[in-house]
Coordinates of C-alpha atoms in Angstrom, one line a residue:
Chain A
M72 CA -0.2 0.6 0.2
S73 CA 2.5 2.4 0.7
V74 CA 4.5 2.0 -2.6
V75 CA 1.0 2.3 -4.2
L76 CA 0.5 5.5 -2.3
L77 CA 3.9 6.8 -2.9
L78 CA 4.1 6.3 -6.7
A79 CA 0.1 8.2 -7.1
T80 CA 1.6 11.1 -4.7
A81 CA 4.8 11.2 -7.3
M82 CA 1.9 11.7 -9.7
L83 CA -0.2 13.9 -8.3
V84 CA 3.4 16.7 -7.7
A85 CA 3.9 16.0 -11.1
A86 CA 0.8 17.3 -12.2
A87 CA 0.1 20.3 -9.9
I88 CA 3.6 21.6 -11.1
L89 CA 2.7 20.7 -14.6
L90 CA -0.6 22.8 -14.0
T91 CA 1.3 25.6 -12.4
I92 CA 3.6 25.8 -15.4
R93 CA 0.9 26.2 -17.7
A94 CA -0.9 28.7 -14.5
T95 CA 1.7 30.9 -15.4
I96 CA 2.3 31.0 -19.3
G97 CA -1.1 30.8 -19.8
P98 CA -2.1 33.4 -22.4
T99 CA -5.6 34.5 -21.5
I100 CA -7.1 34.3 -18.0
L101 CA -9.5 31.9 -19.4
D102 CA -6.2 29.4 -20.0
R103 CA -5.4 29.8 -15.8
S104 CA -8.7 30.0 -14.1
V105 CA -8.9 26.3 -16.2
A106 CA -5.3 25.5 -15.3
L107 CA -6.5 26.2 -11.6
D108 CA -9.6 23.9 -12.0
V109 CA -7.6 21.5 -12.1
L110 CA -5.1 21.8 -9.3
V111 CA -8.3 22.1 -7.1
A112 CA -9.4 18.8 -8.3
V113 CA -5.6 17.6 -7.7
T114 CA -6.3 18.6 -4.5
V115 CA -9.4 17.2 -3.6
C116 CA -7.5 13.8 -5.0
G117 CA -4.6 14.5 -2.9
I118 CA -6.5 15.2 -0.1
G119 CA -8.3 11.8 -0.5
L120 CA -4.7 9.7 -0.4
H121 CA -4.1 11.3 2.5
V122 CA -7.5 9.9 4.2
A123 CA -7.1 6.8 2.5
S124 CA -3.3 6.1 4.6
T125 CA -4.1 7.6 7.9
G126 CA -7.6 6.5 7.7
K127 CA -8.3 9.2 9.2
T128 CA -11.8 10.9 8.2
V129 CA -11.2 14.8 9.9
A130 CA -9.9 15.9 6.3
L131 CA -12.8 14.7 4.6
P132 CA -14.8 17.2 4.9
I133 CA -12.7 19.7 3.3
V134 CA -12.7 17.1 0.4
L135 CA -16.7 17.8 0.3
V136 CA -16.2 22.1 0.5
L137 CA -13.4 21.8 -2.3
A138 CA -15.8 19.8 -4.5
G139 CA -18.7 21.6 -3.9
F140 CA -17.1 25.2 -3.9
G141 CA -14.5 25.1 -6.5
F142 CA -15.8 26.0 -9.5
V143 CA -16.8 29.1 -8.0
G144 CA -13.5 31.1 -8.9
A145 CA -13.5 30.0 -12.9
A146 CA -17.7 31.0 -13.1
S147 CA -16.7 34.7 -11.2
V148 CA -14.1 34.3 -13.9
A149 CA -15.9 33.7 -16.5
R150 CA -17.8 35.9 -15.9
Y151 CA -15.8 38.8 -16.9
A152 CA -13.9 37.8 -19.3
S153 CA -16.8 37.0 -21.8
R154 CA -16.7 40.7 -22.8
S155 CA -13.3 42.0 -22.7
D156 CA -11.0 41.3 -25.7
D157 CA -8.0 40.1 -23.4
L158 CA -4.5 41.3 -25.2
E159 CA -2.8 38.7 -24.3
A160 CA -5.1 36.6 -26.4
G161 CA -3.5 37.2 -29.3
R162 CA -0.7 35.0 -29.3
D163 CA -0.8 33.8 -32.5
G164 CA -3.4 35.5 -34.9
A165 CA -5.3 37.3 -32.9
E166 CA -5.8 39.8 -36.0
E167 CA -7.0 37.5 -38.2
M168 CA -9.6 36.4 -35.5
R169 CA -10.5 39.7 -34.9
G170 CA -10.6 40.5 -38.5
D171 CA -13.3 37.4 -40.3
R172 CA -15.3 37.9 -36.7
R173 CA -15.9 41.8 -37.6
Chain B
M99 CA -37.0 28.8 -17.0
S100 CA -39.4 31.6 -17.8
P101 CA -41.7 33.5 -15.2
V102 CA -44.9 31.5 -15.1
T103 CA -48.1 33.6 -15.0
R104 CA -51.5 33.6 -13.8
T105 CA -54.3 36.3 -14.8
R106 CA -56.2 38.1 -12.6
R107 CA -59.6 38.3 -12.3
D108 CA -59.7 41.6 -14.1
G109 CA -57.7 39.8 -17.6
T110 CA -54.0 41.4 -15.8
S111 CA -51.8 39.0 -15.6
R112 CA -49.3 38.8 -11.9
P113 CA -46.3 36.9 -11.9
A114 CA -47.9 33.0 -9.9
R115 CA -46.7 32.3 -6.4
H116 CA -45.3 29.2 -5.4
R117 CA -44.9 28.3 -2.3
A118 CA -41.3 28.1 -0.7
V119 CA -41.3 25.0 1.1
Q120 CA -42.2 22.6 -1.1
L121 CA -41.8 18.9 0.2
P122 CA -38.6 17.3 -2.6
A123 CA -36.8 20.0 -1.9
V124 CA -37.2 19.4 1.8
V125 CA -36.3 15.9 1.3
V126 CA -33.7 16.0 -0.3
L127 CA -32.1 18.9 2.0
T128 CA -32.7 16.4 4.5
L129 CA -30.3 13.9 3.1
V130 CA -27.7 15.9 2.4
W131 CA -27.9 17.0 5.9
L132 CA -28.2 13.5 7.1
A133 CA -25.2 12.6 5.0
L134 CA -23.1 15.4 6.1
W135 CA -23.2 13.5 9.5
G136 CA -23.2 10.6 9.1
S137 CA -25.7 9.2 11.1
V138 CA -29.6 8.7 11.0
A139 CA -30.2 9.1 14.6
P140 CA -33.6 10.5 15.5
L141 CA -32.0 13.9 16.5
Y142 CA -30.5 14.5 13.3
V143 CA -33.7 13.9 10.9
L144 CA -35.5 16.9 13.1
G145 CA -32.5 19.1 12.5
G146 CA -32.5 18.1 9.5
V147 CA -36.2 18.7 8.2
L148 CA -35.6 22.1 10.7
V149 CA -32.4 23.4 8.3
A150 CA -34.4 22.4 5.4
V151 CA -37.5 24.7 6.4
G152 CA -35.6 27.3 7.1
T153 CA -33.6 27.5 3.7
C154 CA -36.5 26.8 1.9
L155 CA -38.3 30.0 3.6
V156 CA -34.7 31.8 3.0
F157 CA -33.9 31.2 -0.8
P158 CA -37.5 30.5 -2.6
L159 CA -37.8 29.0 -5.7
P160 CA -40.3 27.6 -8.4
P161 CA -41.1 24.4 -8.3
V162 CA -38.9 22.4 -10.9
D163 CA -42.1 20.5 -12.8
L164 CA -40.3 17.2 -14.3
A165 CA -42.9 16.5 -16.0
A166 CA -42.3 12.5 -17.3
R167 CA -43.1 8.9 -15.8
V168 CA -39.8 7.6 -14.5
R169 CA -38.5 3.7 -15.5
P170 CA -35.9 2.9 -13.3
L171 CA -34.8 0.2 -15.6
L172 CA -34.0 1.3 -18.4
L173 CA -32.5 5.1 -15.7
L174 CA -30.7 3.0 -14.6
A175 CA -29.8 1.3 -17.9
L176 CA -28.9 5.3 -19.0
L177 CA -26.7 5.4 -15.6
G178 CA -24.8 2.1 -16.5
R179 CA -24.1 3.3 -19.9
F180 CA -23.3 6.7 -19.3
L181 CA -20.4 5.3 -16.2
V182 CA -19.2 3.1 -19.7
D183 CA -19.3 6.1 -22.1
V184 CA -17.2 8.3 -19.6
V185 CA -14.6 5.8 -19.6
R186 CA -14.1 4.9 -22.4
A187 CA -14.2 8.5 -23.4
S188 CA -11.7 9.3 -20.7
V189 CA -9.3 6.2 -22.2
Q190 CA -9.9 8.1 -25.3
V191 CA -8.7 11.2 -24.9
S192 CA -6.1 10.5 -22.2
R193 CA -4.5 8.9 -26.0
V194 CA -5.2 11.7 -28.0
V195 CA -3.5 13.6 -25.5
L196 CA -0.5 11.5 -25.1
T197 CA 0.2 10.7 -29.0
R198 CA -1.0 13.5 -30.4
G199 CA 0.0 17.0 -30.6
H200 CA -2.3 18.2 -33.4
V201 CA -6.0 17.5 -33.2
R202 CA -8.7 18.9 -35.4
N203 CA -11.6 19.8 -33.2
A204 CA -15.9 20.8 -34.4
V205 CA -18.4 23.3 -32.8
V206 CA -21.7 20.6 -33.4
A207 CA -25.1 21.7 -33.4
V208 CA -27.3 19.8 -32.1
D209 CA -31.5 20.5 -32.3
L210 CA -32.8 18.0 -29.9
E211 CA -36.3 16.6 -30.2
S212 CA -37.8 16.7 -27.1
S213 CA -39.2 20.5 -25.6
S214 CA -38.5 20.0 -22.3
D215 CA -35.8 22.0 -20.9
F216 CA -35.6 19.5 -17.9
V217 CA -34.0 17.0 -20.9
L218 CA -32.5 19.7 -22.6
T219 CA -30.5 19.9 -19.0
L220 CA -29.9 16.5 -18.8
V221 CA -28.6 16.0 -22.2
A222 CA -26.5 18.8 -21.8
A223 CA -25.3 18.3 -18.9
M224 CA -24.5 14.0 -19.0
L225 CA -22.7 15.2 -23.0
S226 CA -20.2 18.1 -21.0
L227 CA -19.3 15.0 -18.5
V228 CA -18.3 13.0 -21.2
P229 CA -14.8 13.8 -21.6
G230 CA -14.2 15.0 -25.1
S231 CA -17.2 17.3 -25.3
V232 CA -18.4 20.5 -23.8
V233 CA -21.6 22.1 -24.2
V234 CA -20.5 25.9 -25.7
E235 CA -24.0 27.6 -26.2
A236 CA -27.5 26.1 -25.8
R237 CA -30.8 28.0 -27.3
R238 CA -34.0 27.5 -25.1
S239 CA -35.7 28.5 -27.7
T240 CA -34.9 26.3 -30.5
H241 CA -33.5 23.5 -28.1
T242 CA -29.9 23.8 -29.8
L243 CA -27.4 22.5 -28.2
Y244 CA -24.4 23.8 -29.5
L245 CA -21.0 21.2 -28.3
H246 CA -17.2 21.8 -28.9
V247 CA -16.3 17.7 -29.7
L248 CA -12.3 17.5 -29.8
D249 CA -10.9 14.9 -32.2
V250 CA -12.9 15.3 -35.5
P251 CA -10.7 14.4 -38.3
D252 CA -13.4 15.1 -40.6
A253 CA -17.2 16.4 -41.4
E254 CA -18.8 12.9 -41.5
A255 CA -17.0 12.4 -37.6
A256 CA -18.9 15.1 -37.3
E257 CA -22.0 13.3 -38.7
A258 CA -21.3 10.9 -35.9
F259 CA -21.0 12.7 -32.9
R260 CA -23.6 14.3 -33.8
R261 CA -26.5 10.7 -34.1
S262 CA -24.6 9.6 -30.5
A263 CA -25.9 12.7 -28.8
L264 CA -29.6 12.1 -30.9
E265 CA -29.1 8.8 -29.6
L266 CA -28.3 9.6 -25.5
E267 CA -31.6 11.9 -25.9
Q268 CA -33.6 8.9 -27.0
R269 CA -32.2 7.0 -24.2
V270 CA -33.0 9.9 -21.8
L271 CA -36.6 10.3 -23.2
A272 CA -37.4 6.6 -22.8
A273 CA -36.0 6.2 -19.2
L274 CA -38.2 9.7 -18.7
P275 CA -41.3 9.2 -20.7
P276 CA -42.9 12.8 -20.6
R277 CA -46.0 12.7 -19.7
A278 CA -49.7 12.7 -22.7
S279 CA -50.9 15.9 -21.3
E280 CA -47.7 18.0 -21.0
E281 CA -46.5 17.3 -24.5
V282 CA -49.1 19.4 -26.1
P283 CA -47.3 22.9 -27.0
A284 CA -48.6 25.7 -24.3
Chain C
M245 CA -6.5 -14.2 0.4
T246 CA -8.7 -12.3 2.5
W247 CA -11.0 -9.9 2.6
T248 CA -9.2 -6.9 3.2
V249 CA -6.5 -7.5 1.2
A250 CA -8.4 -7.9 -1.8
L251 CA -10.0 -4.3 -0.5
D252 CA -6.4 -3.0 0.1
V253 CA -5.7 -3.8 -3.6
A254 CA -8.8 -2.6 -5.3
A255 CA -8.5 0.2 -3.3
A256 CA -5.1 0.8 -4.4
A257 CA -5.9 0.1 -7.9
C258 CA -8.5 3.1 -7.4
L259 CA -6.1 5.5 -6.1
L260 CA -3.4 4.8 -8.5
T261 CA -5.6 5.1 -11.9
G262 CA -6.9 8.2 -10.1
A263 CA -3.9 10.0 -10.0
L264 CA -2.7 8.7 -13.4
L265 CA -5.7 10.6 -14.9
A266 CA -4.7 13.7 -13.2
L267 CA -1.0 13.4 -14.1
V268 CA -2.6 12.5 -18.3
A269 CA -5.0 16.0 -17.9
A270 CA -2.3 17.8 -16.4
I271 CA 0.1 17.0 -19.5
G272 CA -2.9 17.8 -21.7
V273 CA -3.3 20.8 -20.3
L274 CA 0.4 21.6 -20.9
R275 CA 0.6 20.5 -24.3
M276 CA -3.3 21.2 -26.8
P277 CA -3.0 23.7 -28.2
D278 CA -6.2 26.0 -27.8
L279 CA -8.0 26.4 -24.8
L280 CA -11.1 24.2 -25.3
S281 CA -9.0 21.4 -25.7
R282 CA -7.6 21.8 -23.0
M283 CA -10.6 22.0 -20.8
H284 CA -11.5 18.0 -22.7
A285 CA -8.2 16.8 -20.9
A286 CA -9.3 19.1 -18.2
T287 CA -12.7 17.5 -17.8
K288 CA -11.2 14.0 -17.1
P289 CA -10.2 14.5 -13.0
Q290 CA -13.5 15.8 -12.5
V291 CA -15.1 13.0 -13.7
L292 CA -13.7 10.2 -13.3
G293 CA -10.5 11.0 -11.4
T294 CA -12.9 12.5 -8.8
V295 CA -15.1 8.7 -8.6
L296 CA -12.0 6.3 -8.5
V297 CA -10.3 8.2 -6.1
V298 CA -13.6 9.1 -3.9
L299 CA -13.8 4.9 -4.8
G300 CA -10.7 4.4 -3.2
V301 CA -10.8 5.9 -0.7
G302 CA -14.6 4.2 0.8
L303 CA -13.2 0.9 -0.2
R304 CA -10.4 1.3 2.4
L305 CA -12.3 3.3 5.2
R306 CA -14.8 0.6 4.8
D307 CA -17.6 3.1 7.1
P308 CA -20.6 3.1 7.3
S309 CA -21.0 6.7 8.1
T310 CA -18.7 7.8 5.4
V311 CA -20.6 6.3 2.2
A312 CA -22.7 9.1 1.9
L313 CA -20.2 12.1 2.3
L314 CA -18.0 10.8 -0.2
A315 CA -21.2 10.3 -2.5
L316 CA -22.1 13.9 -2.0
V317 CA -19.0 15.0 -3.1
V318 CA -18.9 13.0 -5.9
V319 CA -22.2 14.6 -6.8
L320 CA -21.2 17.8 -6.5
Q321 CA -18.3 17.5 -8.2
M322 CA -20.6 16.4 -11.2
T323 CA -22.7 19.3 -11.3
T324 CA -20.0 21.5 -10.6
S325 CA -17.9 21.2 -13.1
V326 CA -20.3 21.0 -15.8
V327 CA -21.2 24.8 -15.1
S328 CA -17.3 25.9 -14.7
S329 CA -17.0 24.3 -18.0
H330 CA -19.4 25.6 -20.2
L331 CA -19.0 29.3 -18.7
I332 CA -15.3 29.3 -19.4
G333 CA -16.4 27.3 -22.6
R334 CA -18.8 29.9 -23.6
A335 CA -17.0 32.5 -22.3
S336 CA -14.0 31.7 -24.6
F337 CA -16.2 31.3 -27.5
R338 CA -17.5 35.3 -27.2
A339 CA -14.5 36.8 -26.3
G340 CA -13.6 35.2 -30.1
Q341 CA -10.4 33.0 -28.4
V342 CA -11.0 30.3 -29.9
R343 CA -8.2 28.9 -33.1
H344 CA -10.8 28.6 -36.4
D345 CA -8.3 27.0 -37.9
L346 CA -8.3 24.5 -35.8
L347 CA -11.5 23.5 -36.2
V348 CA -13.6 21.1 -38.6
V349 CA -17.1 22.1 -38.7
D350 CA -18.2 25.5 -36.6
E351 CA -21.9 25.8 -37.0
L352 CA -22.2 28.9 -33.7
S353 CA -20.1 31.4 -35.6
E354 CA -22.4 32.1 -38.3
V355 CA -25.8 31.6 -35.9
L356 CA -23.3 34.1 -32.9
D357 CA -22.7 36.4 -36.1
H358 CA -25.8 37.2 -36.7
E359 CA -27.4 37.9 -33.0
E360 CA -26.8 40.7 -30.8
P361 CA -24.3 39.6 -27.8
R362 CA -26.3 39.1 -25.0
G363 CA -24.3 40.9 -22.4
A364 CA -23.5 38.8 -19.1
P365 CA -24.0 35.2 -19.0

């Protein structure tokens, strides 16, 4: 069991690092919010691993709250990003895109 | 949901007033309360009912009209098929992610047959939960879903996805068939 | 092989697969060329990954009082991830951040061009 837990933890840490890279470079704010959304899911998995390894259920409410409210950040970002032209969006060819959308 | 209106005796219309405390909502909220406590002792049930009634009074919502009968066996089949779809699509998306850097996508419009908001919502939610397709836009007036689909090489594959989405709607309709009286357009 | 060992093995398999899905999703979020493709990769750990990890925890704890709580976690995660993915997809399409060169078929842009942008999502 402990080998499995170690392996799973290593995978989650790797996932978290990759997601942090995406959240840092991600050209638009929506990319960042997607990356952070997945980071919340990774956190849920990580706390699940902790509960499974220790057998203590004190952390389960944290999982519940993260699963229930993790979407609020993404939803509110999307609410404000929908009408602004994100200046960083056009790393490649924003001009054409804006052109053919008129 | 568009507001439900009632007509007054003098001909003018007013928005309908719903009862704030609805039994289904109270039952669901009580079940959530019990799940949170992880116990079904009488005191927890009593507390749960009190909290549920309080919540309903503070945040009143119009009732959800299912307008459908429930066929339990077909509903189970729907859920089973959904789980199979999720697993299969997850494997598929994982393969695309790991092996290919360049993918072609498509935005597909799916015109649903049913005119029920409930079916529209359910189909949209299930299609979103299956990896590989995301609902980008939904039109309530025409009951059209616009889905962004991953890894669509050509127009034929887009057509195949549209067919599979309509099959999902048929399965939903088979599991929750609309009541005959509700089919008449208002 | 006793029951507890079998359940532990099943739990370990579930946890490992869930973690693997999260890793693959992270690779996808980093590698995919545009936002909506990244969102497809992101759907996996939010649905199947959560189900598997929660199943693994349930099999490991074997405590009936937590089963309902764990089921609630899955239900909440599923209902909320639908909302967030739809809002982000819609916002990206409306803000014009979609790579049209990656699309084979696009049946929405022609519809959207004909109508006034409706303000809030």
